[in-house]
Amino acid sequence: MNKYYIFITGGVVSSLGKGITAGSLGSILEERKLKTTIIKLDPYINVDPGTISPVQHGEVFVTNDGAETDLDLGHYERFIKNKMTSLNNFTTGSVYSEVLKKERRGDYLGATIQIIPHITDVIKNRIIKLSRKNDITIVEIGGTVGDIESLPFLEAIRQIAIDVNKKNVLYIHLTLLPYISTTKEIKTKPTQHSVKELLSIGIQPDILICRSEKKISENERKKIALFCNVKKKAVISLIDLDSIYKIPKLLQLQGLDDYICKYFNLKVPIADLSSWDKVISEENQSSEIIKIGIIGKYTELPDAYKSVIEAIKHGGLKNKTKIIIKLINSKKIIHYKYNKILKELDGILIPGGFGNRGIEGMILSIRYARENKIPYLGICLGMQLAIIEYTRNVVGIKSANSTEFQPNCKYPIIALIKKWDKKRKKNYKKNNLGGTMRLGAHVCIIKKNSLTYKMYKSKKISERHRHRYEVNNSLLNKTEKLGLIVSGRSKYKNLVEIIELFNHPWFIGCQFHPEFNSSPRKGHPLFEGFIKAAKIYKKNFS
Ligand code: GLN
């Protein structure tokens, strides 16, 4: 089968939901039995988002093969079944880095290195490489048309249409149609300008997806088609919806996938979107409301916890429950008894995080959850802190800590473990923060007769990691004796992966990030169980 490419650019303003649109379109095409993948091109200079603060750029999404990627890849995986890999996201920084390495090696044989063709060639090669294993490759270009940074990417996607033949390439432009409430009109001019900008770099969009508050009329559709030089059928309206899961259906109803399949001349079955209908019906059936608190340090930007927030919502869907998620800055937690902020919660979740700030507030919250039997889910840092809290307050070893927060602490129950693989150690020595983490999917073996086993219903699972520190097995004895159960260990190296408490209705901590494996259609056993426990807690105690 031929390889087909769909390029998605954005115009007028940023944050129009290109990632969700790409994911939704990918899902419909996948349901048309086309092997579909999505790639995100990021115009910034960082080699990957691993070193960018989560409050600036949102969460870092980790793929099975251990790549630290843009959060849009999380949207893709929540919409399509095909998994993301390290090939599905790259930045300008990583492209320059490759070109400069080759230049230093002398690979260019004396040529002058330029954006065109050297930078654009690397961009094209990476897209083509990914497309080999797929029928359709959707490429989302980060940023907005008109940005200086994205120009090499736009030039590269312009060239691809010549390299592979335009009939195998479609350009979709996602724009905004602002609504002026005083005159009650939708304005098309910014879209016209944005298309003009694209045209000036040699790209004529084939399809326009228009975000708008209100439905666009036939007249407006006609006008946009005429002024932007696209067919009327190729003007798709994307109105604001109460649920993102309705987008695949909305796009299908307007014939977007039909238009694409006809353009590529593909004879494929019609997409069966009943799995999305089911998600929407789960959403509609949710009547009960519970409150879950995420207690962390990056709370000023909800995107910093994007996958966690989504996974909690998926847990809600599977339990037919609406969830109010409270993002709570752990600095505000200063007492574990009579805590007004924590008192109103039906479940407490401490997500991943790095560094010292706000740690004590998280430990107080864990103590509150443990003593008051509130369901608790600790993710990565949230698990490490649960062990520290238990060792300090139940076992009575007050000096228990992580060497991340206190490098010379007396009782380093969380620490950098010496027997780690050589590569990680070498990178530490070089003071190189990239490459010092346990990243990606690892197999974990679950203890039978544990709460964790009840959740997963399986002895062997695979989940994704992103952390430097590990539980110090050599100091765990006393803590285990007093009721903290290690319910999962890594298949290799015997590292602690999951803990739970024996005398608590639902208290689980995991060293990995289960949120990266949760999707609206499938949910995730830990989040499903956590929300179920929170529902029971609410019924019994409030
Ligand atoms: N800071 C901790 C570590 O590096 C936890 C990381 C995380 O929560 N992702 O091990």
CSV table of N, CA, C and O in Angstrom, one decimal, residues 182-252:
chain,number,residue,atom,x,y,z
A,182,THR,N,-21.4,41.5,19.8
A,182,THR,CA,-22.2,42.8,19.7
A,182,THR,C,-22.9,42.8,18.3
A,182,THR,O,-24.1,43.1,18.2
A,183,THR,N,-22.2,42.3,17.3
A,183,THR,CA,-22.9,42.3,16.0
A,183,THR,C,-23.4,40.9,15.6
A,183,THR,O,-24.0,40.7,14.5
A,184,LYS,N,-23.2,40.0,16.5
A,184,LYS,CA,-23.6,38.6,16.3
A,184,LYS,C,-23.1,38.0,15.0
A,184,LYS,O,-23.9,37.4,14.3
A,185,GLU,N,-21.8,38.2,14.7
A,185,GLU,CA,-21.3,37.6,13.5
A,185,GLU,C,-20.0,36.8,13.8
A,185,GLU,O,-19.3,37.1,14.7
A,186,ILE,N,-19.8,35.8,12.9
A,186,ILE,CA,-18.6,35.1,12.9
A,186,ILE,C,-17.7,35.7,11.9
A,186,ILE,O,-18.1,36.1,10.8
A,187,LYS,N,-16.4,36.0,12.3
A,187,LYS,CA,-15.5,36.7,11.4
A,187,LYS,C,-14.5,35.7,10.6
A,187,LYS,O,-13.9,34.8,11.3
A,188,THR,N,-14.5,35.8,9.3
A,188,THR,CA,-13.6,34.9,8.6
A,188,THR,C,-12.3,35.5,8.2
A,188,THR,O,-11.4,34.8,7.7
A,189,LYS,N,-12.1,36.8,8.4
A,189,LYS,CA,-10.9,37.5,7.9
A,189,LYS,C,-9.6,36.9,8.4
A,189,LYS,O,-8.7,36.7,7.7
A,190,PRO,N,-9.5,36.7,9.8
A,190,PRO,CA,-8.2,36.1,10.3
A,190,PRO,C,-7.9,34.8,9.6
A,190,PRO,O,-6.7,34.5,9.3
A,191,THR,N,-8.9,34.0,9.3
A,191,THR,CA,-8.6,32.7,8.6
A,191,THR,C,-8.1,33.0,7.2
A,191,THR,O,-7.1,32.3,6.8
A,192,GLN,N,-8.7,33.9,6.5
A,192,GLN,CA,-8.2,34.3,5.2
A,192,GLN,C,-6.7,34.7,5.2
A,192,GLN,O,-5.9,34.3,4.4
A,193,HIS,N,-6.4,35.5,6.2
A,193,HIS,CA,-5.0,36.0,6.4
A,193,HIS,C,-4.1,34.9,6.7
A,193,HIS,O,-2.9,34.8,6.2
A,194,SER,N,-4.5,34.0,7.5
A,194,SER,CA,-3.7,32.8,7.9
A,194,SER,C,-3.4,31.9,6.7
A,194,SER,O,-2.3,31.4,6.5
A,195,VAL,N,-4.4,31.7,5.9
A,195,VAL,CA,-4.2,30.9,4.6
A,195,VAL,C,-3.3,31.6,3.7
A,195,VAL,O,-2.4,31.0,3.1
A,196,LYS,N,-3.4,32.9,3.6
A,196,LYS,CA,-2.5,33.7,2.8
A,196,LYS,C,-1.0,33.6,3.2
A,196,LYS,O,-0.1,33.4,2.4
A,197,GLU,N,-0.9,33.6,4.5
A,197,GLU,CA,0.5,33.4,5.1
A,197,GLU,C,1.0,32.0,4.7
A,197,GLU,O,2.2,31.9,4.3
A,198,LEU,N,0.2,31.0,4.7
A,198,LEU,CA,0.6,29.6,4.3
A,198,LEU,C,1.0,29.6,2.8
A,198,LEU,O,1.9,29.0,2.4
A,199,LEU,N,0.1,30.3,2.0
A,199,LEU,CA,0.3,30.3,0.6
A,199,LEU,C,1.7,31.0,0.3
A,199,LEU,O,2.4,30.6,-0.7
A,200,SER,N,2.0,32.0,1.1
A,200,SER,CA,3.3,32.7,0.8
A,200,SER,C,4.5,31.8,0.9
A,200,SER,O,5.6,32.1,0.4
A,201,ILE,N,4.3,30.7,1.7
A,201,ILE,CA,5.5,29.8,1.8
A,201,ILE,C,5.2,28.5,0.9
A,201,ILE,O,5.8,27.5,1.1
A,202,GLY,N,4.2,28.6,0.1
A,202,GLY,CA,4.0,27.6,-0.9
A,202,GLY,C,3.1,26.4,-0.6
A,202,GLY,O,3.1,25.4,-1.2
A,203,ILE,N,2.3,26.6,0.5
A,203,ILE,CA,1.4,25.6,0.9
A,203,ILE,C,-0.1,26.1,0.7
A,203,ILE,O,-0.5,27.1,1.3
A,204,GLN,N,-0.8,25.4,-0.1
A,204,GLN,CA,-2.3,25.7,-0.2
A,204,GLN,C,-3.0,24.6,0.6
A,204,GLN,O,-2.9,23.4,0.3
A,205,PRO,N,-3.7,25.0,1.7
A,205,PRO,CA,-4.4,24.0,2.4
A,205,PRO,C,-5.5,23.3,1.6
A,205,PRO,O,-6.1,24.0,0.8
A,206,ASP,N,-5.7,22.0,1.8
A,206,ASP,CA,-6.8,21.3,1.1
A,206,ASP,C,-8.0,21.3,2.0
A,206,ASP,O,-9.1,21.2,1.4
A,207,ILE,N,-7.8,21.3,3.3
A,207,ILE,CA,-9.0,21.2,4.2
A,207,ILE,C,-8.8,22.3,5.3
A,207,ILE,O,-7.7,22.5,5.8
A,208,LEU,N,-9.9,22.9,5.6
A,208,LEU,CA,-9.9,23.9,6.8
A,208,LEU,C,-10.7,23.3,7.9
A,208,LEU,O,-11.9,23.0,7.6
A,209,ILE,N,-10.2,23.2,9.1
A,209,ILE,CA,-11.0,22.9,10.2
A,209,ILE,C,-11.1,24.2,11.0
A,209,ILE,O,-10.1,24.7,11.5
A,210,CYS,N,-12.4,24.6,11.2
A,210,CYS,CA,-12.6,25.9,11.8
A,210,CYS,C,-13.2,25.8,13.2
A,210,CYS,O,-14.3,25.4,13.3
A,211,ARG,N,-12.4,26.2,14.1
A,211,ARG,CA,-12.9,26.3,15.5
A,211,ARG,C,-13.8,27.5,15.7
A,211,ARG,O,-13.4,28.6,15.2
A,212,SER,N,-14.9,27.3,16.3
A,212,SER,CA,-15.8,28.5,16.5
A,212,SER,C,-16.7,28.2,17.7
A,212,SER,O,-17.0,27.0,18.0
A,213,GLU,N,-17.1,29.3,18.3
A,213,GLU,CA,-18.0,29.2,19.5
A,213,GLU,C,-19.4,28.7,19.0
A,213,GLU,O,-20.1,27.9,19.6
A,214,LYS,N,-19.8,29.3,17.8
A,214,LYS,CA,-21.2,29.1,17.3
A,214,LYS,C,-21.0,28.2,16.0
A,214,LYS,O,-20.0,28.3,15.3
A,215,LYS,N,-22.1,27.6,15.6
A,215,LYS,CA,-22.1,26.8,14.4
A,215,LYS,C,-22.0,27.8,13.2
A,215,LYS,O,-22.5,28.9,13.2
A,216,ILE,N,-21.2,27.3,12.2
A,216,ILE,CA,-21.1,28.2,11.0
A,216,ILE,C,-22.2,27.9,10.0
A,216,ILE,O,-22.6,26.8,9.8
A,217,SER,N,-22.7,29.0,9.4
A,217,SER,CA,-23.9,28.8,8.5
A,217,SER,C,-23.3,28.4,7.1
A,217,SER,O,-22.1,28.5,6.8
A,218,GLU,N,-24.2,28.0,6.3
A,218,GLU,CA,-23.9,27.5,4.9
A,218,GLU,C,-23.2,28.7,4.2
A,218,GLU,O,-22.3,28.5,3.4
A,219,ASN,N,-23.7,29.9,4.4
A,219,ASN,CA,-23.2,31.1,3.7
A,219,ASN,C,-21.7,31.3,4.1
A,219,ASN,O,-20.9,31.6,3.2
A,220,GLU,N,-21.5,31.2,5.4
A,220,GLU,CA,-20.1,31.4,5.9
A,220,GLU,C,-19.2,30.3,5.3
A,220,GLU,O,-18.1,30.6,4.9
A,221,ARG,N,-19.7,29.1,5.3
A,221,ARG,CA,-18.9,28.0,4.7
A,221,ARG,C,-18.5,28.3,3.3
A,221,ARG,O,-17.4,28.1,2.9
A,222,LYS,N,-19.5,28.8,2.5
A,222,LYS,CA,-19.3,29.1,1.1
A,222,LYS,C,-18.2,30.2,1.0
A,222,LYS,O,-17.4,30.1,0.1
A,223,LYS,N,-18.4,31.2,1.8
A,223,LYS,CA,-17.5,32.3,1.7
A,223,LYS,C,-16.0,31.9,2.1
A,223,LYS,O,-15.1,32.2,1.3
A,224,ILE,N,-15.9,31.1,3.1
A,224,ILE,CA,-14.5,30.6,3.5
A,224,ILE,C,-13.9,29.8,2.3
A,224,ILE,O,-12.8,30.0,2.0
A,225,ALA,N,-14.8,28.9,1.8
A,225,ALA,CA,-14.3,28.1,0.7
A,225,ALA,C,-13.8,28.9,-0.5
A,225,ALA,O,-12.7,28.7,-1.0
A,226,LEU,N,-14.6,29.9,-0.8
A,226,LEU,CA,-14.3,30.8,-2.0
A,226,LEU,C,-13.0,31.6,-1.7
A,226,LEU,O,-12.0,31.6,-2.5
A,227,PHE,N,-12.9,32.2,-0.6
A,227,PHE,CA,-11.8,33.1,-0.3
A,227,PHE,C,-10.5,32.3,0.0
A,227,PHE,O,-9.4,32.8,-0.2
A,228,CYS,N,-10.6,31.1,0.5
A,228,CYS,CA,-9.4,30.3,0.9
A,228,CYS,C,-9.1,29.3,-0.2
A,228,CYS,O,-8.2,28.5,0.0
A,229,ASN,N,-9.9,29.2,-1.2
A,229,ASN,CA,-9.6,28.3,-2.4
A,229,ASN,C,-9.6,26.8,-2.0
A,229,ASN,O,-8.7,26.1,-2.3
A,230,VAL,N,-10.6,26.5,-1.2
A,230,VAL,CA,-10.8,25.0,-0.9
A,230,VAL,C,-12.3,24.7,-1.3
A,230,VAL,O,-13.1,25.6,-1.4
A,231,LYS,N,-12.6,23.4,-1.4
A,231,LYS,CA,-13.9,23.0,-1.7
A,231,LYS,C,-14.8,23.2,-0.5
A,231,LYS,O,-14.3,23.1,0.6
A,232,LYS,N,-16.1,23.5,-0.8
A,232,LYS,CA,-17.0,23.7,0.4
A,232,LYS,C,-17.1,22.5,1.3
A,232,LYS,O,-17.1,22.7,2.5
A,233,LYS,N,-17.0,21.3,0.8
A,233,LYS,CA,-17.1,20.1,1.6
A,233,LYS,C,-15.9,20.0,2.5
A,233,LYS,O,-15.9,19.3,3.5
A,234,ALA,N,-14.8,20.7,2.1
A,234,ALA,CA,-13.6,20.6,2.9
A,234,ALA,C,-13.5,21.7,3.9
A,234,ALA,O,-12.4,21.9,4.6
A,235,VAL,N,-14.6,22.4,4.1
A,235,VAL,CA,-14.6,23.4,5.3
A,235,VAL,C,-15.3,22.7,6.4
A,235,VAL,O,-16.5,22.4,6.3
A,236,ILE,N,-14.6,22.3,7.4
A,236,ILE,CA,-15.2,21.5,8.5
A,236,ILE,C,-15.3,22.5,9.7
A,236,ILE,O,-14.4,23.2,10.1
A,237,SER,N,-16.5,22.4,10.4
A,237,SER,CA,-16.7,23.2,11.5
A,237,SER,C,-16.5,22.4,12.8
A,237,SER,O,-17.0,21.3,13.0
A,238,LEU,N,-15.7,23.0,13.7
A,238,LEU,CA,-15.4,22.4,15.0
A,238,LEU,C,-15.9,23.3,16.1
A,238,LEU,O,-15.1,24.2,16.5
A,239,ILE,N,-17.1,23.2,16.5
A,239,ILE,CA,-17.7,24.1,17.5
A,239,ILE,C,-17.2,23.6,18.9
A,239,ILE,O,-16.9,22.4,19.1
A,240,ASP,N,-17.3,24.5,19.8
A,240,ASP,CA,-16.9,24.1,21.2
A,240,ASP,C,-17.8,23.1,21.7
A,240,ASP,O,-19.1,23.2,21.6
A,241,LEU,N,-17.3,22.0,22.3
A,241,LEU,CA,-18.1,20.9,22.8
A,241,LEU,C,-17.9,20.7,24.3
A,241,LEU,O,-16.9,21.1,24.8
A,242,ASP,N,-18.9,20.1,24.9
A,242,ASP,CA,-18.7,19.9,26.4
A,242,ASP,C,-17.8,18.7,26.7
A,242,ASP,O,-17.3,18.5,27.8
A,243,SER,N,-17.5,17.9,25.7
A,243,SER,CA,-16.6,16.8,25.9
A,243,SER,C,-15.7,16.5,24.6
A,243,SER,O,-16.3,16.5,23.5
A,244,ILE,N,-14.4,16.4,24.8
A,244,ILE,CA,-13.5,16.2,23.7
A,244,ILE,C,-13.8,14.8,23.0
A,244,ILE,O,-13.4,14.6,21.9
A,245,TYR,N,-14.4,13.9,23.7
A,245,TYR,CA,-14.7,12.6,23.2
A,245,TYR,C,-15.7,12.6,22.1
A,245,TYR,O,-15.9,11.6,21.4
A,246,LYS,N,-16.4,13.7,22.0
A,246,LYS,CA,-17.4,13.8,20.9
A,246,LYS,C,-16.8,14.3,19.6
A,246,LYS,O,-17.5,14.3,18.6
A,247,ILE,N,-15.6,14.7,19.6
A,247,ILE,CA,-15.0,15.2,18.4
A,247,ILE,C,-14.9,14.2,17.2
A,247,ILE,O,-15.2,14.5,16.1
A,248,PRO,N,-14.4,12.9,17.5
A,248,PRO,CA,-14.4,12.0,16.4
A,248,PRO,C,-15.7,11.9,15.6
A,248,PRO,O,-15.8,12.0,14.4
A,249,LYS,N,-16.8,11.8,16.4
A,249,LYS,CA,-18.1,11.7,15.8
A,249,LYS,C,-18.5,13.0,15.0
A,249,LYS,O,-19.0,12.9,13.8
A,250,LEU,N,-18.1,14.1,15.5
A,250,LEU,CA,-18.5,15.4,14.9
A,250,LEU,C,-17.7,15.5,13.6
A,250,LEU,O,-18.3,16.0,12.6
A,251,LEU,N,-16.5,15.1,13.6
A,251,LEU,CA,-15.7,15.2,12.3
A,251,LEU,C,-16.2,14.2,11.3
A,251,LEU,O,-16.3,14.5,10.1
A,252,GLN,N,-16.6,13.0,11.8
A,252,GLN,CA,-17.1,12.0,10.8
A,252,GLN,C,-18.5,12.4,10.2
A,252,GLN,O,-18.7,12.3,9.0
